[in-house]
PDB file of C-alpha atoms in Angstrom:
ATOM      1  CA  UNK R   7      -0.227   0.053  -0.129  1.00 68.00           C
ATOM      2  CA  UNK R   8       1.553   3.404  -1.291  1.00 73.00           C
ATOM      3  CA  UNK R   9       2.082   5.319   2.203  1.00 90.00           C
ATOM      4  CA  UNK R  10       3.107   9.154   2.605  1.00 96.00           C
ATOM      5  CA  UNK R  11       4.240   9.998   6.263  1.00 96.00           C
ATOM      6  CA  UNK R  12       4.287  13.286   7.922  1.00 97.00           C
ATOM      7  CA  UNK R  13       5.986  14.481  11.119  1.00 97.00           C
ATOM      8  CA  UNK R  14       4.946  15.870  13.193  1.00 97.00           C
ATOM      9  CA  UNK R  15       1.542  15.546  13.149  1.00 97.00           C
ATOM     10  CA  UNK R  16       0.574  18.633  15.501  1.00 97.00           C
ATOM     11  CA  UNK R  17       3.241  21.536  16.317  1.00 97.00           C
ATOM     12  CA  UNK R  18       2.687  24.686  17.898  1.00 97.00           C
ATOM     13  CA  UNK R  19       5.441  27.441  17.791  1.00 97.00           C
ATOM     14  CA  UNK R  20       5.921  31.128  18.654  1.00 97.00           C
ATOM     15  CA  UNK R  21       6.230  33.691  15.843  1.00 97.00           C
ATOM     16  CA  UNK R  22       9.778  34.163  15.030  1.00 96.00           C
ATOM     17  CA  UNK R  23      10.940  30.746  15.875  1.00 97.00           C
ATOM     18  CA  UNK R  24      11.790  28.190  12.727  1.00 96.00           C
ATOM     19  CA  UNK R  25       9.789  25.162  11.890  1.00 97.00           C
ATOM     20  CA  UNK R  26      10.792  22.064  10.493  1.00 98.00           C
ATOM     21  CA  UNK R  27       8.163  19.685   8.770  1.00 98.00           C
ATOM     22  CA  UNK R  28       9.212  16.612   7.768  1.00 98.00           C
ATOM     23  CA  UNK R  29       7.719  14.093   4.689  1.00 98.00           C
ATOM     24  CA  UNK R  30       8.495  10.681   3.837  1.00 97.00           C
ATOM     25  CA  UNK R  31       7.316   8.619   1.278  1.00 95.00           C
ATOM     26  CA  UNK R  32       8.113   4.240   0.615  1.00 90.00           C
ATOM     27  CA  UNK R  33       7.122   4.682  -3.186  1.00 86.00           C
ATOM     28  CA  UNK R  34      10.190   5.942  -4.942  1.00 87.00           C
ATOM     29  CA  UNK R  35       8.138   8.471  -6.516  1.00 90.00           C
ATOM     30  CA  UNK R  36      10.023  11.494  -8.210  1.00 92.00           C
ATOM     31  CA  UNK R  37       7.760  14.090  -7.888  1.00 94.00           C
ATOM     32  CA  UNK R  38       6.728  15.655  -4.416  1.00 96.00           C
ATOM     33  CA  UNK R  39       4.709  18.580  -3.414  1.00 97.00           C
ATOM     34  CA  UNK R  40       3.940  20.827   0.121  1.00 98.00           C
ATOM     35  CA  UNK R  41       0.447  22.299   0.448  1.00 98.00           C
ATOM     36  CA  UNK R  42      -1.118  24.301   2.898  1.00 97.00           C
ATOM     37  CA  UNK R  43      -5.080  23.804   3.583  1.00 96.00           C
ATOM     38  CA  UNK R  44      -6.926  26.828   4.861  1.00 94.00           C
ATOM     39  CA  UNK R  45     -10.668  26.902   5.344  1.00 86.00           C
ATOM     40  CA  UNK R  46     -12.344  27.987   1.815  1.00 81.00           C
ATOM     41  CA  UNK R  47      -9.162  27.886  -0.044  1.00 82.00           C
ATOM     42  CA  UNK R  48      -8.641  24.380  -0.889  1.00 87.00           C
ATOM     43  CA  UNK R  49      -5.010  22.987  -1.142  1.00 94.00           C
ATOM     44  CA  UNK R  50      -2.603  25.939  -1.904  1.00 94.00           C
ATOM     45  CA  UNK R  51       0.485  24.584  -3.656  1.00 95.00           C
ATOM     46  CA  UNK R  52       3.765  26.027  -2.017  1.00 97.00           C
ATOM     47  CA  UNK R  53       6.602  24.039  -3.469  1.00 97.00           C
ATOM     48  CA  UNK R  54       7.165  21.216  -5.900  1.00 96.00           C
ATOM     49  CA  UNK R  55       9.840  19.016  -6.252  1.00 96.00           C
ATOM     50  CA  UNK R  56      10.841  17.040  -9.295  1.00 95.00           C
ATOM     51  CA  UNK R  57      13.673  14.644  -7.881  1.00 94.00           C
ATOM     52  CA  UNK R  58      16.892  15.074  -5.718  1.00 95.00           C
ATOM     53  CA  UNK R  59      18.110  18.934  -5.141  1.00 95.00           C
ATOM     54  CA  UNK R  60      15.323  19.675  -8.189  1.00 95.00           C
ATOM     55  CA  UNK R  61      12.839  22.030  -6.480  1.00 96.00           C
ATOM     56  CA  UNK R  62      10.322  24.915  -7.975  1.00 95.00           C
ATOM     57  CA  UNK R  63       8.281  27.178  -6.289  1.00 96.00           C
ATOM     58  CA  UNK R  64       4.493  26.613  -6.478  1.00 93.00           C
ATOM     59  CA  UNK R  65       1.925  29.631  -5.989  1.00 92.00           C
ATOM     60  CA  UNK R  66       2.778  30.702  -2.335  1.00 95.00           C
ATOM     61  CA  UNK R  67       6.580  30.072  -1.665  1.00 96.00           C
ATOM     62  CA  UNK R  68       6.828  33.440   0.068  1.00 96.00           C
ATOM     63  CA  UNK R  69       8.129  32.606   3.677  1.00 96.00           C
ATOM     64  CA  UNK R  70       8.999  28.927   2.669  1.00 98.00           C
ATOM     65  CA  UNK R  71      12.056  26.825   1.794  1.00 97.00           C
ATOM     66  CA  UNK R  72      12.426  23.415   0.786  1.00 98.00           C
ATOM     67  CA  UNK R  73      15.031  20.860   0.777  1.00 98.00           C
ATOM     68  CA  UNK R  74      15.342  17.230  -0.801  1.00 97.00           C
ATOM     69  CA  UNK R  75      18.219  15.524  -0.537  1.00 97.00           C
ATOM     70  CA  UNK R  76      16.985  11.938  -0.910  1.00 95.00           C
ATOM     71  CA  UNK R  77      14.250  10.898  -3.067  1.00 95.00           C
ATOM     72  CA  UNK R  78      12.121   9.481  -0.453  1.00 95.00           C
ATOM     73  CA  UNK R  79      12.481  12.563   1.931  1.00 97.00           C
ATOM     74  CA  UNK R  80      11.292  16.355   1.368  1.00 98.00           C
ATOM     75  CA  UNK R  81      11.247  18.853   3.975  1.00 98.00           C
ATOM     76  CA  UNK R  82       9.546  21.856   4.197  1.00 98.00           C
ATOM     77  CA  UNK R  83      11.184  24.948   6.586  1.00 98.00           C
ATOM     78  CA  UNK R  84       9.813  28.070   7.421  1.00 97.00           C
ATOM     79  CA  UNK R  85      12.284  30.304   8.861  1.00 91.00           C
ATOM     80  CA  UNK R  86      11.158  32.910  11.550  1.00 94.00           C
ATOM     81  CA  UNK R  87       7.672  31.684  11.352  1.00 96.00           C
ATOM     82  CA  UNK R  88       4.660  34.266  11.167  1.00 97.00           C
ATOM     83  CA  UNK R  89       1.191  33.788  12.374  1.00 97.00           C
ATOM     84  CA  UNK R  90      -0.194  33.755   9.193  1.00 96.00           C
ATOM     85  CA  UNK R  91       1.539  30.630   8.660  1.00 97.00           C
ATOM     86  CA  UNK R  92      -1.161  28.707  10.810  1.00 97.00           C
ATOM     87  CA  UNK R  93      -2.339  26.101   8.841  1.00 97.00           C
ATOM     88  CA  UNK R  94      -2.616  22.317   7.853  1.00 97.00           C
ATOM     89  CA  UNK R  95       0.054  21.698   5.927  1.00 98.00           C
ATOM     90  CA  UNK R  96      -0.204  18.486   3.448  1.00 98.00           C
ATOM     91  CA  UNK R  97       2.905  16.559   1.743  1.00 98.00           C
ATOM     92  CA  UNK R  98       2.157  14.412  -1.638  1.00 97.00           C
ATOM     93  CA  UNK R  99       3.910  12.451  -3.799  1.00 95.00           C
ATOM     94  CA  UNK R 100       2.536  11.457  -7.245  1.00 93.00           C
ATOM     95  CA  UNK R 101       3.092   8.654  -9.654  1.00 86.00           C
ATOM     96  CA  UNK R 102       1.290   8.640 -13.045  1.00 83.00           C
ATOM     97  CA  UNK R 103      -0.716  11.908 -12.437  1.00 85.00           C
ATOM     98  CA  UNK R 104      -2.512  10.488  -8.969  1.00 90.00           C
ATOM     99  CA  UNK R 105      -1.119  12.741  -5.967  1.00 94.00           C
ATOM    100  CA  UNK R 106      -0.933  10.138  -2.685  1.00 95.00           C
ATOM    101  CA  UNK R 107      -1.085  12.535   0.287  1.00 97.00           C
ATOM    102  CA  UNK R 108       0.059  12.595   3.524  1.00 97.00           C
ATOM    103  CA  UNK R 109      -1.979  12.761   6.633  1.00 96.00           C
ATOM    104  CA  UNK R 110      -0.985  16.548   7.442  1.00 97.00           C
ATOM    105  CA  UNK R 111       0.686  18.560  10.183  1.00 97.00           C
ATOM    106  CA  UNK R 112      -1.481  21.080  11.717  1.00 97.00           C
ATOM    107  CA  UNK R 113       0.922  23.883  12.634  1.00 98.00           C
ATOM    108  CA  UNK R 114      -0.079  26.640  15.161  1.00 97.00           C
ATOM    109  CA  UNK R 115       2.398  29.898  15.359  1.00 97.00           C
ATOM    110  CA  UNK R 116       1.334  32.135  18.082  1.00 96.00           C
TER     111      UNK R 116
ATOM    112  CA  UNK X  11      -2.464  29.539 -13.149  1.00 69.00           C
ATOM    113  CA  UNK X  12      -5.663  27.974 -13.628  1.00 79.00           C
ATOM    114  CA  UNK X  13      -8.649  29.239 -11.735  1.00 90.00           C
ATOM    115  CA  UNK X  14     -10.853  26.596 -10.307  1.00 94.00           C
ATOM    116  CA  UNK X  15     -14.023  27.252  -8.955  1.00 95.00           C
ATOM    117  CA  UNK X  16     -16.718  24.745  -7.128  1.00 96.00           C
ATOM    118  CA  UNK X  17     -20.077  25.224  -6.317  1.00 95.00           C
ATOM    119  CA  UNK X  18     -21.888  24.641  -4.147  1.00 96.00           C
ATOM    120  CA  UNK X  19     -19.646  25.081  -1.291  1.00 95.00           C
ATOM    121  CA  UNK X  20     -21.813  23.278   0.840  1.00 96.00           C
ATOM    122  CA  UNK X  21     -24.478  20.740   0.296  1.00 96.00           C
ATOM    123  CA  UNK X  22     -26.957  18.535   2.691  1.00 98.00           C
ATOM    124  CA  UNK X  23     -28.834  15.295   1.177  1.00 97.00           C
ATOM    125  CA  UNK X  24     -30.908  12.565   2.571  1.00 97.00           C
ATOM    126  CA  UNK X  25     -29.342   9.121   2.551  1.00 97.00           C
ATOM    127  CA  UNK X  26     -30.339   7.489  -0.584  1.00 97.00           C
ATOM    128  CA  UNK X  27     -30.442  10.779  -2.748  1.00 97.00           C
ATOM    129  CA  UNK X  28     -28.698  11.694  -5.930  1.00 97.00           C
ATOM    130  CA  UNK X  29     -25.974  14.319  -5.439  1.00 97.00           C
ATOM    131  CA  UNK X  30     -24.429  16.537  -8.094  1.00 97.00           C
ATOM    132  CA  UNK X  31     -21.389  18.467  -7.399  1.00 98.00           C
ATOM    133  CA  UNK X  32     -19.723  21.163 -10.113  1.00 98.00           C
ATOM    134  CA  UNK X  33     -16.524  22.560 -11.083  1.00 97.00           C
ATOM    135  CA  UNK X  34     -15.653  25.153 -13.538  1.00 97.00           C
ATOM    136  CA  UNK X  35     -11.894  25.657 -14.953  1.00 95.00           C
ATOM    137  CA  UNK X  36     -10.450  28.570 -17.071  1.00 93.00           C
ATOM    138  CA  UNK X  37      -7.712  27.073 -19.175  1.00 86.00           C
ATOM    139  CA  UNK X  38      -9.045  24.776 -22.094  1.00 82.00           C
ATOM    140  CA  UNK X  39      -5.775  23.396 -22.902  1.00 83.00           C
ATOM    141  CA  UNK X  40      -6.212  21.377 -19.465  1.00 86.00           C
ATOM    142  CA  UNK X  41      -5.292  17.756 -19.862  1.00 86.00           C
ATOM    143  CA  UNK X  42      -6.672  15.807 -16.785  1.00 92.00           C
ATOM    144  CA  UNK X  43      -9.421  16.147 -14.336  1.00 95.00           C
ATOM    145  CA  UNK X  44      -9.832  14.850 -11.036  1.00 96.00           C
ATOM    146  CA  UNK X  45     -12.006  14.612  -8.021  1.00 97.00           C
ATOM    147  CA  UNK X  46     -10.533  14.305  -4.625  1.00 97.00           C
ATOM    148  CA  UNK X  47     -12.181  13.287  -1.393  1.00 97.00           C
ATOM    149  CA  UNK X  48     -11.409  14.447   1.978  1.00 96.00           C
ATOM    150  CA  UNK X  49     -13.074  13.034   5.165  1.00 96.00           C
ATOM    151  CA  UNK X  50     -12.675  15.200   8.244  1.00 93.00           C
ATOM    152  CA  UNK X  51      -9.653  15.470   9.907  1.00 92.00           C
ATOM    153  CA  UNK X  52      -7.874  13.045   7.006  1.00 94.00           C
ATOM    154  CA  UNK X  53      -5.793  13.245   3.881  1.00 95.00           C
ATOM    155  CA  UNK X  54      -7.275  14.134   0.700  1.00 96.00           C
ATOM    156  CA  UNK X  55      -7.568  10.911  -1.559  1.00 96.00           C
ATOM    157  CA  UNK X  56      -8.177  10.659  -5.136  1.00 95.00           C
ATOM    158  CA  UNK X  57     -11.653   9.215  -5.846  1.00 96.00           C
ATOM    159  CA  UNK X  58     -11.954   9.336  -9.756  1.00 95.00           C
ATOM    160  CA  UNK X  59     -10.329  11.175 -12.863  1.00 94.00           C
ATOM    161  CA  UNK X  60     -11.200  11.572 -16.551  1.00 94.00           C
ATOM    162  CA  UNK X  61      -8.934  12.710 -19.447  1.00 90.00           C
ATOM    163  CA  UNK X  62     -11.587  13.200 -22.415  1.00 89.00           C
ATOM    164  CA  UNK X  63     -15.022  14.682 -22.930  1.00 91.00           C
ATOM    165  CA  UNK X  64     -17.627  12.481 -22.046  1.00 93.00           C
ATOM    166  CA  UNK X  65     -18.803  10.413 -18.729  1.00 95.00           C
ATOM    167  CA  UNK X  66     -17.199   7.881 -16.621  1.00 95.00           C
ATOM    168  CA  UNK X  67     -18.596   5.608 -14.290  1.00 96.00           C
ATOM    169  CA  UNK X  68     -17.304   3.957 -11.075  1.00 95.00           C
ATOM    170  CA  UNK X  69     -19.721   2.053  -9.041  1.00 96.00           C
ATOM    171  CA  UNK X  70     -22.188   4.912  -7.583  1.00 97.00           C
ATOM    172  CA  UNK X  71     -19.828   7.528  -8.769  1.00 97.00           C
ATOM    173  CA  UNK X  72     -20.016   9.168 -12.362  1.00 97.00           C
ATOM    174  CA  UNK X  73     -17.900  11.893 -13.684  1.00 97.00           C
ATOM    175  CA  UNK X  74     -18.869  14.394 -16.557  1.00 97.00           C
ATOM    176  CA  UNK X  75     -16.760  16.435 -18.514  1.00 96.00           C
ATOM    177  CA  UNK X  76     -17.364  19.018 -21.281  1.00 94.00           C
ATOM    178  CA  UNK X  77     -14.234  20.835 -22.018  1.00 92.00           C
ATOM    179  CA  UNK X  78     -15.974  23.308 -24.770  1.00 92.00           C
ATOM    180  CA  UNK X  79     -17.830  24.341 -21.658  1.00 94.00           C
ATOM    181  CA  UNK X  80     -14.860  24.556 -19.091  1.00 94.00           C
ATOM    182  CA  UNK X  81     -17.042  22.268 -16.798  1.00 96.00           C
ATOM    183  CA  UNK X  82     -16.604  19.021 -15.048  1.00 95.00           C
ATOM    184  CA  UNK X  83     -19.184  17.589 -12.469  1.00 97.00           C
ATOM    185  CA  UNK X  84     -19.360  14.778 -10.297  1.00 98.00           C
ATOM    186  CA  UNK X  85     -22.692  12.733  -9.591  1.00 98.00           C
ATOM    187  CA  UNK X  86     -23.202  10.419  -6.478  1.00 97.00           C
ATOM    188  CA  UNK X  87     -26.251   7.715  -6.942  1.00 97.00           C
ATOM    189  CA  UNK X  88     -27.626   6.451  -3.551  1.00 97.00           C
ATOM    190  CA  UNK X  89     -25.876   8.756  -1.248  1.00 97.00           C
ATOM    191  CA  UNK X  90     -24.407   7.283   1.989  1.00 97.00           C
ATOM    192  CA  UNK X  91     -23.757   8.855   5.477  1.00 97.00           C
ATOM    193  CA  UNK X  92     -20.027   7.394   4.866  1.00 97.00           C
ATOM    194  CA  UNK X  93     -19.900   9.956   1.350  1.00 97.00           C
ATOM    195  CA  UNK X  94     -19.910  13.044   3.844  1.00 97.00           C
ATOM    196  CA  UNK X  95     -16.863  14.661   3.152  1.00 97.00           C
ATOM    197  CA  UNK X  96     -15.173  17.589   1.588  1.00 97.00           C
ATOM    198  CA  UNK X  97     -15.160  16.828  -2.587  1.00 98.00           C
ATOM    199  CA  UNK X  98     -12.019  18.801  -3.955  1.00 97.00           C
ATOM    200  CA  UNK X  99     -12.084  19.140  -7.809  1.00 97.00           C
ATOM    201  CA  UNK X 100      -8.753  19.634  -9.465  1.00 95.00           C
ATOM    202  CA  UNK X 101      -7.633  20.263 -12.723  1.00 94.00           C
ATOM    203  CA  UNK X 102      -4.176  18.842 -14.139  1.00 89.00           C
ATOM    204  CA  UNK X 103      -2.540  21.261 -17.030  1.00 83.00           C
ATOM    205  CA  UNK X 104       0.439  18.768 -17.526  1.00 76.00           C
ATOM    206  CA  UNK X 105       1.322  15.466 -15.424  1.00 71.00           C
ATOM    207  CA  UNK X 106       3.047  16.840 -12.650  1.00 81.00           C
ATOM    208  CA  UNK X 107       0.822  20.025 -11.170  1.00 87.00           C
ATOM    209  CA  UNK X 108      -2.978  20.008  -9.825  1.00 90.00           C
ATOM    210  CA  UNK X 109      -4.869  23.163  -9.011  1.00 92.00           C
ATOM    211  CA  UNK X 110      -7.708  22.693  -6.944  1.00 94.00           C
ATOM    212  CA  UNK X 111     -10.893  24.062  -6.296  1.00 94.00           C
ATOM    213  CA  UNK X 112     -12.048  25.218  -2.421  1.00 94.00           C
ATOM    214  CA  UNK X 113     -14.048  22.152  -2.336  1.00 95.00           C
ATOM    215  CA  UNK X 114     -17.967  21.611  -1.535  1.00 97.00           C
ATOM    216  CA  UNK X 115     -18.571  20.095   1.850  1.00 96.00           C
ATOM    217  CA  UNK X 116     -21.103  17.340   1.314  1.00 97.00           C
ATOM    218  CA  UNK X 117     -23.154  15.916   4.281  1.00 97.00           C
ATOM    219  CA  UNK X 118     -25.422  12.866   3.987  1.00 97.00           C
ATOM    220  CA  UNK X 119     -28.099  12.625   6.594  1.00 97.00           C
ATOM    221  CA  UNK X 120     -29.436   9.161   7.633  1.00 94.00           C
TER     222      UNK X 120
END
């Protein structure tokens, strides 16, 4: 069964702190994604990674950066988190057009 | 960038009803069209996809696509309480990027 994992599942940070969200997949998918989901806004693409060290900005990259040093692992970093980055973050990987999502990380920035 | 709009925002139907969810998109060159379903607190999961004009049926679910009208829809026959979820339509202009609508929240009452 195809599986995408995310850690941590819940995180509370103070404004200005750094945040690291981690994502893993065991399917050797080349393409991976980071989204955020806010009520009424659907899923907004933050970054897309086509493979190791091959990353592109999505629609809302400001305030975020990513790292992909191994195909199975994709990280989202928030340097100096802001309160408007409070959201649910989803990681996904894709195969033949279908995207497989992780369980999400609920991030609260106080 | 695609503009993907869903209607209605929310819908309450009785068990056994036929439910219709709508999605419009802005780029007529889009190639692939998806419906994802997200139960409360869970990850989005692909439900169905369609690539060419017409209709595709899988069990109680049917997708209609009309590229000329920039519209596709999801129809659920004999709706069940377990169908209660957020339904997200998505448009894929190429094999790697999905643009999501903001979702329709469906509630099926027993």
